[in-house]
Short mmCIF file of C-alpha atoms (C1' of nucleotides) in Angstrom, two decimals:
data_model
loop_
_atom_site.label_atom_id
_atom_site.label_comp_id
_atom_site.label_asym_id
_atom_site.label_seq_id
_atom_site.Cartn_x
_atom_site.Cartn_y
_atom_site.Cartn_z
CA MET A 1 15.24 12.82 9.48
CA ARG A 2 13.11 15.57 7.93
CA ALA A 3 9.85 15.31 9.80
CA ASP A 4 7.94 17.06 6.84
CA SER A 5 9.63 14.81 4.24
CA VAL A 6 7.90 11.49 3.22
CA VAL A 7 8.52 9.11 0.37
CA ILE A 8 5.39 7.59 -1.20
CA LEU A 9 6.28 4.57 -3.20
CA ASP A 10 4.63 1.75 -5.37
CA PHE A 11 6.09 -1.48 -6.50
CA GLU A 12 5.14 -3.41 -9.72
CA THR A 13 6.07 -7.25 -9.10
CA THR A 14 5.71 -10.70 -10.57
CA GLY A 15 3.17 -11.73 -8.05
CA LEU A 16 1.79 -11.10 -4.54
CA SER A 17 4.41 -12.83 -2.25
CA PRO A 18 8.21 -12.44 -2.09
CA ASP A 19 7.97 -15.45 0.29
CA GLN A 20 6.91 -17.70 -2.87
CA GLY A 21 9.69 -16.37 -5.04
CA ASP A 22 8.12 -13.19 -6.40
CA ARG A 23 10.44 -10.11 -7.14
CA ALA A 24 10.22 -6.42 -7.88
CA ILE A 25 10.17 -5.44 -11.49
CA GLU A 26 9.59 -1.59 -11.21
CA ILE A 27 9.63 0.87 -8.17
CA GLY A 28 8.05 4.28 -8.56
CA ALA A 29 8.18 6.90 -5.92
CA VAL A 30 7.69 10.60 -5.29
CA ARG A 31 8.82 12.89 -2.33
CA LEU A 32 6.60 15.14 -0.61
CA ILE A 33 8.06 18.00 1.45
CA ASN A 34 5.91 20.39 3.21
CA GLY A 35 3.03 18.82 1.28
CA GLU A 36 4.52 19.55 -2.22
CA VAL A 37 5.99 17.08 -4.62
CA LYS A 38 9.80 17.90 -4.69
CA ASP A 39 11.18 14.98 -6.73
CA GLN A 40 10.61 11.50 -7.93
CA PHE A 41 12.25 8.27 -8.65
CA GLN A 42 11.28 5.49 -11.36
CA ALA A 43 13.08 2.47 -12.59
CA LEU A 44 12.56 -0.99 -14.22
CA MET A 45 14.45 -3.83 -12.78
CA ASP A 46 15.30 -7.32 -14.23
CA PRO A 47 14.26 -9.99 -11.78
CA GLY A 48 16.27 -12.72 -13.50
CA PHE A 49 13.56 -14.60 -14.93
CA ARG A 50 10.48 -14.21 -17.23
CA VAL A 51 7.44 -12.77 -15.90
CA SER A 52 3.93 -14.07 -16.53
CA SER A 53 1.67 -12.97 -19.36
CA PHE A 54 -0.72 -11.99 -16.63
CA ILE A 55 1.98 -9.59 -15.13
CA GLU A 56 2.89 -8.30 -18.67
CA SER A 57 -0.83 -7.67 -19.48
CA TYR A 58 -1.74 -6.28 -16.04
CA THR A 59 1.39 -3.93 -15.74
CA GLY A 60 2.19 -3.24 -19.42
CA ILE A 61 5.89 -4.18 -18.44
CA SER A 62 7.09 -6.77 -21.06
CA ASN A 63 9.85 -9.23 -20.68
CA GLN A 64 11.54 -7.28 -23.67
CA MET A 65 11.62 -4.23 -21.52
CA LEU A 66 13.01 -6.12 -18.45
CA SER A 67 15.64 -7.69 -20.35
CA GLN A 68 17.36 -4.19 -21.04
CA ALA A 69 16.78 -3.01 -17.36
CA GLU A 70 19.38 -2.93 -14.69
CA SER A 71 19.30 -5.72 -11.98
CA CYS A 72 17.29 -5.55 -8.90
CA LYS A 73 20.53 -5.29 -6.89
CA GLN A 74 21.59 -2.09 -8.85
CA VAL A 75 18.39 -0.44 -8.65
CA MET A 76 17.36 -1.17 -5.10
CA ASN A 77 20.70 0.15 -4.14
CA GLU A 78 19.83 3.55 -5.82
CA PHE A 79 16.47 3.39 -4.29
CA ALA A 80 17.67 2.87 -0.86
CA ASP A 81 19.83 5.84 -1.13
CA TYR A 82 16.87 7.87 -2.52
CA ILE A 83 14.78 6.94 0.53
CA GLY A 84 17.42 7.85 3.09
CA ASP A 85 15.78 7.95 6.44
CA ASP A 86 12.30 9.42 5.29
CA ASN A 87 9.18 8.16 6.28
CA LEU A 88 7.31 5.81 3.78
CA ILE A 89 3.81 5.60 2.55
CA ALA A 90 2.22 3.31 0.09
CA HIS A 91 -1.37 2.25 -0.87
CA ASN A 92 -1.73 -1.08 0.95
CA ALA A 93 1.62 -0.71 2.68
CA SER A 94 1.78 -4.29 4.05
CA PHE A 95 2.20 -5.30 0.32
CA ASP A 96 4.77 -2.82 -0.63
CA SER A 97 6.80 -3.17 2.84
CA ARG A 98 7.10 -6.84 2.27
CA PHE A 99 8.69 -6.32 -1.15
CA LEU A 100 10.88 -3.44 0.05
CA ASN A 101 12.08 -5.39 2.95
CA ALA A 102 12.79 -8.49 1.00
CA GLU A 103 14.57 -6.95 -1.76
CA LEU A 104 16.75 -4.64 0.47
CA MET A 105 17.46 -7.78 2.57
CA ARG A 106 18.93 -9.41 -0.52
CA ILE A 107 21.55 -6.57 -0.67
CA GLY A 108 22.22 -6.21 3.15
CA ARG A 109 20.32 -2.95 3.51
CA GLN A 110 17.12 -1.94 5.38
CA THR A 111 14.87 1.10 5.86
CA VAL A 112 15.14 3.59 8.81
CA GLY A 113 11.93 5.38 8.63
CA ASN A 114 8.21 4.26 9.52
CA PHE A 115 5.59 3.00 7.13
CA SER A 116 2.12 4.45 6.87
CA CYS A 117 -0.81 3.26 4.59
CA SER A 118 -3.09 5.28 2.48
CA LEU A 119 -5.36 2.29 2.23
CA LEU A 120 -5.95 2.15 6.06
CA LEU A 121 -6.24 5.99 6.24
CA SER A 122 -8.85 6.26 3.38
CA ARG A 123 -11.04 3.66 5.26
CA ARG A 124 -11.17 5.95 8.13
CA ILE A 125 -11.33 9.33 6.52
CA PHE A 126 -13.38 8.26 3.25
CA GLN A 127 -15.81 6.04 4.86
CA ASP A 128 -18.41 6.73 2.43
CA ALA A 129 -16.30 5.43 -0.66
CA ASP A 130 -17.79 2.30 -2.32
CA SER A 131 -14.42 0.87 -2.65
CA HIS A 132 -10.89 1.77 -1.38
CA LYS A 133 -8.93 0.57 -4.50
CA LEU A 134 -6.66 3.22 -5.51
CA GLY A 135 -8.35 4.15 -8.65
CA GLU A 136 -11.82 4.34 -7.23
CA LEU A 137 -10.52 6.65 -4.47
CA ILE A 138 -8.97 8.91 -6.87
CA ARG A 139 -12.38 9.27 -8.61
CA TYR A 140 -14.00 9.61 -5.24
CA ALA A 141 -11.76 12.49 -4.23
CA ASN A 142 -12.13 14.16 -7.74
CA ILE A 143 -8.45 13.99 -8.29
CA PRO A 144 -7.42 14.41 -12.00
CA SER A 145 -6.23 11.28 -13.57
CA SER A 146 -5.49 9.97 -17.01
CA GLY A 147 -6.49 6.50 -15.83
CA GLY A 148 -3.00 4.92 -16.57
CA PHE A 149 -2.95 2.92 -13.46
CA HIS A 150 -0.70 -0.20 -12.70
CA ARG A 151 2.60 1.70 -13.71
CA ALA A 152 4.84 2.33 -10.53
CA LEU A 153 5.52 5.96 -10.82
CA TYR A 154 1.85 6.71 -11.90
CA ASP A 155 0.41 4.83 -8.87
CA ALA A 156 2.97 6.60 -6.60
CA GLN A 157 1.91 10.15 -8.04
CA MET A 158 -1.63 9.11 -7.58
CA THR A 159 -1.21 7.90 -3.83
CA SER A 160 0.57 11.10 -3.13
CA GLN A 161 -2.37 13.11 -4.41
CA LEU A 162 -4.74 10.85 -2.32
CA TRP A 163 -2.66 11.34 0.62
CA LEU A 164 -2.83 15.13 0.32
CA ALA A 165 -6.59 14.79 -0.28
CA LEU A 166 -7.12 12.68 2.96
CA LEU A 167 -4.85 15.25 4.85
CA ASN A 168 -6.99 18.13 3.44
CA ASP A 169 -10.23 16.47 4.38
CA ILE A 170 -9.09 15.99 8.07
CA ALA A 171 -8.01 19.93 7.92
CA VAL A 172 -11.22 21.13 6.53
CA ARG A 173 -13.52 18.76 8.59
CA TYR A 174 -11.80 19.06 11.87
CA ASP A 175 -9.52 22.02 11.59
CA LEU A 176 -6.68 19.69 12.29
CA HIS A 177 -3.57 20.97 10.46
CA ASP A 178 0.08 19.81 10.37
CA LEU A 179 -0.67 16.24 11.84
CA SER A 180 2.51 14.45 12.81
CA PHE A 181 3.46 11.10 11.07
CA ALA A 182 2.82 9.27 14.62
CA GLN A 183 -0.61 10.91 14.66
CA ILE A 184 -1.43 9.65 11.21
CA GLN A 185 -0.55 6.29 12.28
CA LYS A 186 -2.67 6.42 15.33
CA ILE A 187 -5.67 7.35 13.19
CA CYS A 188 -4.80 4.24 11.00
CA LYS A 189 -5.10 2.04 14.02
CA THR A 190 -8.38 3.54 15.44
CA PRO A 191 -11.51 1.78 14.85
CA LYS A 192 -13.88 3.70 12.09
CA GLY A 193 -16.62 4.62 14.63
CA ALA A 194 -14.01 6.23 17.00
CA ILE A 195 -12.32 8.63 14.45
CA ASP A 196 -14.77 11.49 15.11
CA LYS A 197 -14.25 11.43 18.77
CA LEU A 198 -10.51 11.05 18.27
CA LEU A 199 -10.07 13.86 15.88
CA ASN A 200 -12.39 16.25 17.58
CA LYS A 201 -10.58 15.69 20.70
CA TRP A 202 -7.29 16.54 19.06
CA ALA A 203 -8.81 19.64 17.56
CA GLN A 204 -9.81 20.91 20.98
CA ILE A 205 -6.22 20.66 22.34
"C1'" DT B 1 1.24 -31.90 -11.62
"C1'" DG B 2 -0.84 -28.62 -9.01
"C1'" DC B 3 -0.83 -25.30 -6.10
"C1'" DC B 4 0.58 -20.71 -4.61
"C1'" DA B 5 0.17 -14.55 0.59
"C1'" DG B 6 -0.68 -11.69 4.28
"C1'" DG B 7 -2.74 -7.89 7.04
"C1'" DC B 8 -6.79 -5.63 8.01
"C1'" DC B 9 -11.45 -5.55 9.38
"C1'" DC B 10 -16.32 -6.88 9.94
"C1'" DT B 11 -19.49 -9.94 11.81
"C1'" DC B 12 -24.23 -14.06 11.74
"C1'" DT B 13 -16.97 -13.04 16.32
"C1'" DT B 14 -13.38 -14.14 19.95
"C1'" DT B 15 -12.69 -22.09 20.21
"C1'" DA B 16 -13.89 -18.51 12.84
"C1'" DG B 17 -14.83 -17.32 8.50
"C1'" DG B 18 -14.59 -14.44 4.58
"C1'" DG B 19 -14.05 -10.08 1.83
"C1'" DC B 20 -10.96 -6.28 0.69
"C1'" DC B 21 -6.69 -4.77 -1.01
"C1'" DT B 22 -2.02 -5.15 -3.18
"C1'" DT B 23 0.84 -7.72 -8.24
#
DNA sequence: TGCCAGGCCCTCTTTAGGGCCTT
């Protein structure tokens, strides 16, 4: 595993729960190596049934578009190859990890890397943000955006820029650079009120 | 026919409830 290589991913899906029969309909991802976007992955996938009008409207992904897409099995096999053994990041990772695991389980594959969450990290680092929705955080961090949210690749690209902004904020405020993935996961599990103490302690080491 | 999740986090908490976030 390349310690400095992470894949930031985002799923569009037919609903909120794979346990209730919901499936992935699009995957988007970018790979960061040493803090720079090096490559990307995007694919629509046909879940095998019609998606609701709500999902068509919410994502802009129509049933007609999905009818011409490859199957979930084909796409997820390609995506599993793309991920390799890299660590993974998503905004509200508990959601995307559930769909990733469910789709990979269907084809007898699984991930190797660890997952981290830009939502949890932003709640600790951008504590003053009015909202921790992805779009609101992009505005809060003054990240340039065309506003085209709710497509997988675009959301993954925005999440990668948010992730870099969070790491940059930690570097500037605490003079902490090159945090390990394990350290970032530790931050995500630390109560908000204890973040200053933790990061100042690390900065002194 | 009708209904539909789950993890995190705060607080008027911990023998619980409700808001936030994801599609």
